[in-house]
């Protein structure tokens, strides 16, 4: 079984709809991250959480919100989806401390029409 | 603040040829440096990372990278390309005092038969 799972894997929705992307991990890591990937832009950090009570905005948090329901679960919500939020979204986890690698889920491809 | 620049959004080499993917970084403190690979329809996985133990870092699948402080570079190489190396490659940097990783824009590697 995968250590970091994301649901759904693909989603097509319409402008104005509320969308939730879910991430679960079995690695026992404290830290979890949400990124979006756009062609030519690499990965950009949306939100990150160092533990259940510590949630921080990344570089592109506008239009997104998150919830850390448990150590193993970190959800990303789009309250009112817009077409420029069409992207590939990745969840990642890591242990605490500098220099530690992040482990990525398989991604969710979101299309907003 | 940290940043990375990947030179060349697309690199194409012949099977058996040398692979060289370029990465330059900027960091005001000693950096941790990473190379990740993304195969089609998958998340990112770590190829190798530099944590100041040795300037030449060996990774998985025959890849290696050399940290050159004077050139602020961390180029990725492989002596002989294989068809299975076709993927997107991301260079990334993290400051010694932080857990966040800053990703470059990626380089897509194509292998010609």
Coordinates of C-alpha atoms in Angstrom, one line a residue:
Chain A
X1 CA 0.0 0.0 0.0
X2 CA 1.2 3.5 -0.8
X3 CA 2.5 5.6 2.2
X4 CA 0.9 8.8 1.0
X5 CA -2.5 8.6 -0.7
X6 CA -4.6 11.3 -2.3
X7 CA -8.3 11.2 -3.2
X8 CA -9.7 11.8 -5.7
X9 CA -7.0 11.2 -8.4
X10 CA -9.0 13.1 -11.0
X11 CA -11.8 15.7 -10.6
X12 CA -13.6 17.9 -13.0
X13 CA -15.8 20.6 -11.6
X14 CA -17.4 23.8 -12.5
X15 CA -16.6 27.4 -11.5
X16 CA -18.0 28.3 -8.1
X17 CA -18.2 24.8 -6.7
X18 CA -16.6 23.8 -3.4
X19 CA -14.0 21.1 -3.7
X20 CA -12.1 19.1 -1.1
X21 CA -8.9 17.2 -1.8
X22 CA -7.9 14.7 0.8
X23 CA -4.5 13.4 1.8
X24 CA -3.7 10.5 4.1
X25 CA -0.3 9.1 5.2
X26 CA 0.9 6.1 7.1
X27 CA 4.5 7.2 7.5
X28 CA 3.9 8.7 10.9
X29 CA 5.4 12.0 9.8
X30 CA 4.4 15.2 11.7
X31 CA 4.8 17.5 8.7
X32 CA 2.4 17.7 5.8
X33 CA 2.3 20.0 2.7
X34 CA 0.1 20.9 -0.2
X35 CA 1.6 22.0 -3.5
X36 CA 0.2 22.8 -6.9
X37 CA 2.1 22.0 -10.1
X38 CA 1.7 24.0 -13.3
X39 CA 3.6 23.5 -16.5
X40 CA 6.8 25.6 -16.5
X41 CA 6.3 26.7 -12.9
X42 CA 7.4 23.7 -10.9
X43 CA 5.8 23.1 -7.6
X44 CA 4.5 26.0 -5.5
X45 CA 3.6 25.6 -1.8
X46 CA 0.0 26.3 -0.9
X47 CA -0.1 25.4 2.8
X48 CA 1.9 23.4 5.3
X49 CA 1.4 22.0 8.7
X50 CA 4.1 21.0 11.2
X51 CA 1.6 19.3 13.5
X52 CA -2.2 19.2 14.1
X53 CA -2.3 22.6 15.7
X54 CA 0.3 24.4 13.5
X55 CA -0.9 25.4 10.0
X56 CA 0.9 27.9 7.9
X57 CA 0.3 29.7 4.6
X58 CA 2.6 29.0 1.7
X59 CA 3.4 31.3 -1.2
X60 CA 0.0 30.9 -3.0
X61 CA -2.6 30.3 -0.3
X62 CA -5.3 32.8 -1.7
X63 CA -8.4 30.9 -2.6
X64 CA -7.5 27.8 -0.6
X65 CA -8.0 26.6 2.9
X66 CA -6.8 23.5 4.8
X67 CA -7.8 21.3 7.7
X68 CA -5.5 19.0 9.6
X69 CA -8.0 16.5 11.1
X70 CA -5.4 14.3 12.6
X71 CA -1.6 13.6 12.3
X72 CA -2.3 11.4 9.3
X73 CA -4.8 13.5 7.4
X74 CA -4.5 16.9 5.7
X75 CA -7.3 18.2 3.5
X76 CA -7.2 21.1 1.0
X77 CA -10.4 22.9 0.1
X78 CA -11.3 25.3 -2.7
X79 CA -14.2 27.2 -1.4
X80 CA -15.3 28.5 -4.8
X81 CA -13.3 27.0 -7.6
X82 CA -12.1 29.1 -10.5
X83 CA -10.6 28.0 -13.8
X84 CA -7.1 29.2 -13.0
X85 CA -7.1 26.7 -10.1
X86 CA -6.9 24.0 -12.8
X87 CA -3.7 22.2 -11.9
X88 CA -2.0 19.0 -10.5
X89 CA -2.1 19.0 -6.7
X90 CA 0.3 17.1 -4.6
X91 CA 0.4 16.3 -0.9
X92 CA 3.7 15.6 0.7
X93 CA 5.0 14.6 4.2
X94 CA 8.3 14.8 6.1
X95 CA 9.8 14.4 9.5
X96 CA 10.8 17.5 11.3
X97 CA 14.1 19.3 10.9
X98 CA 16.0 20.8 8.1
X99 CA 17.4 18.9 5.2
X100 CA 14.8 16.1 5.4
X101 CA 13.3 14.8 2.2
X102 CA 9.6 15.1 1.5
X103 CA 7.5 12.1 0.4
X104 CA 4.9 12.8 -2.2
X105 CA 1.5 11.4 -3.0
X106 CA 0.5 10.4 -6.5
X107 CA -1.3 13.7 -7.2
X108 CA -4.8 14.9 -7.9
X109 CA -5.5 16.3 -11.3
X110 CA -8.2 19.0 -10.9
X111 CA -10.0 20.7 -13.8
X112 CA -12.2 23.7 -13.2
X113 CA -14.5 24.5 -16.1
Chain B
X1 CA 15.7 33.6 1.0
X2 CA 16.4 30.6 -1.2
X3 CA 15.8 30.0 -4.9
X4 CA 16.8 27.6 -7.6
X5 CA 17.1 28.1 -11.3
X6 CA 17.1 25.1 -13.7
X7 CA 18.6 25.9 -17.1
X8 CA 16.7 24.4 -19.9
X9 CA 13.0 23.3 -19.6
X10 CA 13.6 20.5 -22.0
X11 CA 16.7 18.4 -22.6
X12 CA 16.9 15.6 -25.2
X13 CA 19.8 13.1 -25.4
X14 CA 20.4 9.9 -27.3
X15 CA 20.2 6.6 -25.5
X16 CA 23.7 5.8 -24.1
X17 CA 24.8 9.5 -24.1
X18 CA 25.7 11.6 -21.1
X19 CA 22.9 13.3 -19.2
X20 CA 23.6 16.7 -17.8
X21 CA 20.8 18.7 -16.1
X22 CA 21.8 22.1 -14.8
X23 CA 20.8 23.7 -11.5
X24 CA 22.0 26.9 -9.8
X25 CA 20.9 27.9 -6.4
X26 CA 20.8 31.0 -4.2
X27 CA 20.9 30.8 -0.5
X28 CA 22.0 33.2 2.2
X29 CA 22.8 30.2 4.5
X30 CA 24.4 26.8 3.9
X31 CA 21.8 25.0 1.8
X32 CA 20.4 21.5 1.6
X33 CA 20.0 20.6 -2.1
X34 CA 17.8 17.9 -3.7
X35 CA 17.1 16.4 -7.0
X36 CA 13.6 14.8 -7.4
X37 CA 12.3 12.8 -10.4
X38 CA 8.7 12.7 -11.6
X39 CA 7.7 9.9 -13.9
X40 CA 4.5 10.3 -16.0
X41 CA 1.4 10.2 -13.9
X42 CA 3.3 9.8 -10.6
X43 CA 4.3 11.9 -7.7
X44 CA 7.9 13.1 -7.1
X45 CA 10.5 10.8 -5.6
X46 CA 13.9 11.7 -4.3
X47 CA 16.9 10.9 -6.5
X48 CA 19.6 12.3 -4.2
X49 CA 20.3 15.1 -1.7
X50 CA 23.3 17.1 -0.5
X51 CA 23.6 17.7 3.2
X52 CA 27.2 18.9 3.4
X53 CA 28.7 15.5 4.1
X54 CA 30.3 15.2 0.7
X55 CA 30.3 17.4 -2.4
X56 CA 29.8 14.5 -4.8
X57 CA 26.5 12.8 -4.1
X58 CA 25.4 9.5 -5.6
X59 CA 21.8 8.7 -6.0
X60 CA 19.5 6.1 -7.4
X61 CA 19.5 4.8 -10.9
X62 CA 23.1 5.8 -11.6
X63 CA 22.6 9.5 -11.1
X64 CA 25.0 11.8 -9.3
X65 CA 25.4 15.5 -8.6
X66 CA 28.3 17.7 -7.5
X67 CA 27.9 20.6 -5.1
X68 CA 30.1 23.5 -6.2
X69 CA 29.9 26.4 -3.7
X70 CA 32.0 28.7 -5.8
X71 CA 29.6 28.3 -8.8
X72 CA 26.5 27.9 -6.7
X73 CA 25.6 24.9 -8.8
X74 CA 24.3 21.4 -8.2
X75 CA 24.2 19.8 -11.6
X76 CA 22.8 16.3 -12.1
X77 CA 24.6 13.8 -14.3
X78 CA 24.4 10.3 -15.5
X79 CA 27.1 8.8 -17.7
X80 CA 24.8 6.8 -20.0
X81 CA 21.1 7.6 -20.6
X82 CA 18.6 4.8 -20.6
X83 CA 15.1 5.0 -22.1
X84 CA 13.6 4.6 -18.6
X85 CA 15.2 7.9 -17.6
X86 CA 12.7 9.9 -19.5
X87 CA 10.9 12.0 -16.9
X88 CA 10.8 15.4 -15.4
X89 CA 13.5 16.4 -13.0
X90 CA 13.3 19.0 -10.3
X91 CA 16.1 20.7 -8.4
X92 CA 15.2 22.0 -4.9
X93 CA 16.8 23.9 -2.1
X94 CA 16.1 24.1 1.6
X95 CA 17.8 26.4 4.2
X96 CA 19.5 24.8 7.1
X97 CA 17.1 26.5 9.5
X98 CA 13.8 25.6 7.8
X99 CA 11.8 22.7 6.6
X100 CA 10.3 24.2 3.6
X101 CA 11.7 23.1 0.2
X102 CA 11.8 25.5 -2.8
X103 CA 11.5 23.8 -6.1
X104 CA 12.8 24.8 -9.5
X105 CA 10.6 24.9 -12.5
X106 CA 11.7 21.5 -13.7
X107 CA 13.5 20.0 -16.7
X108 CA 11.9 17.5 -18.9
X109 CA 14.4 14.8 -20.1
X110 CA 13.6 13.0 -23.3
X111 CA 15.7 10.0 -24.6
X112 CA 16.1 9.4 -28.3
X113 CA 16.5 5.7 -29.4

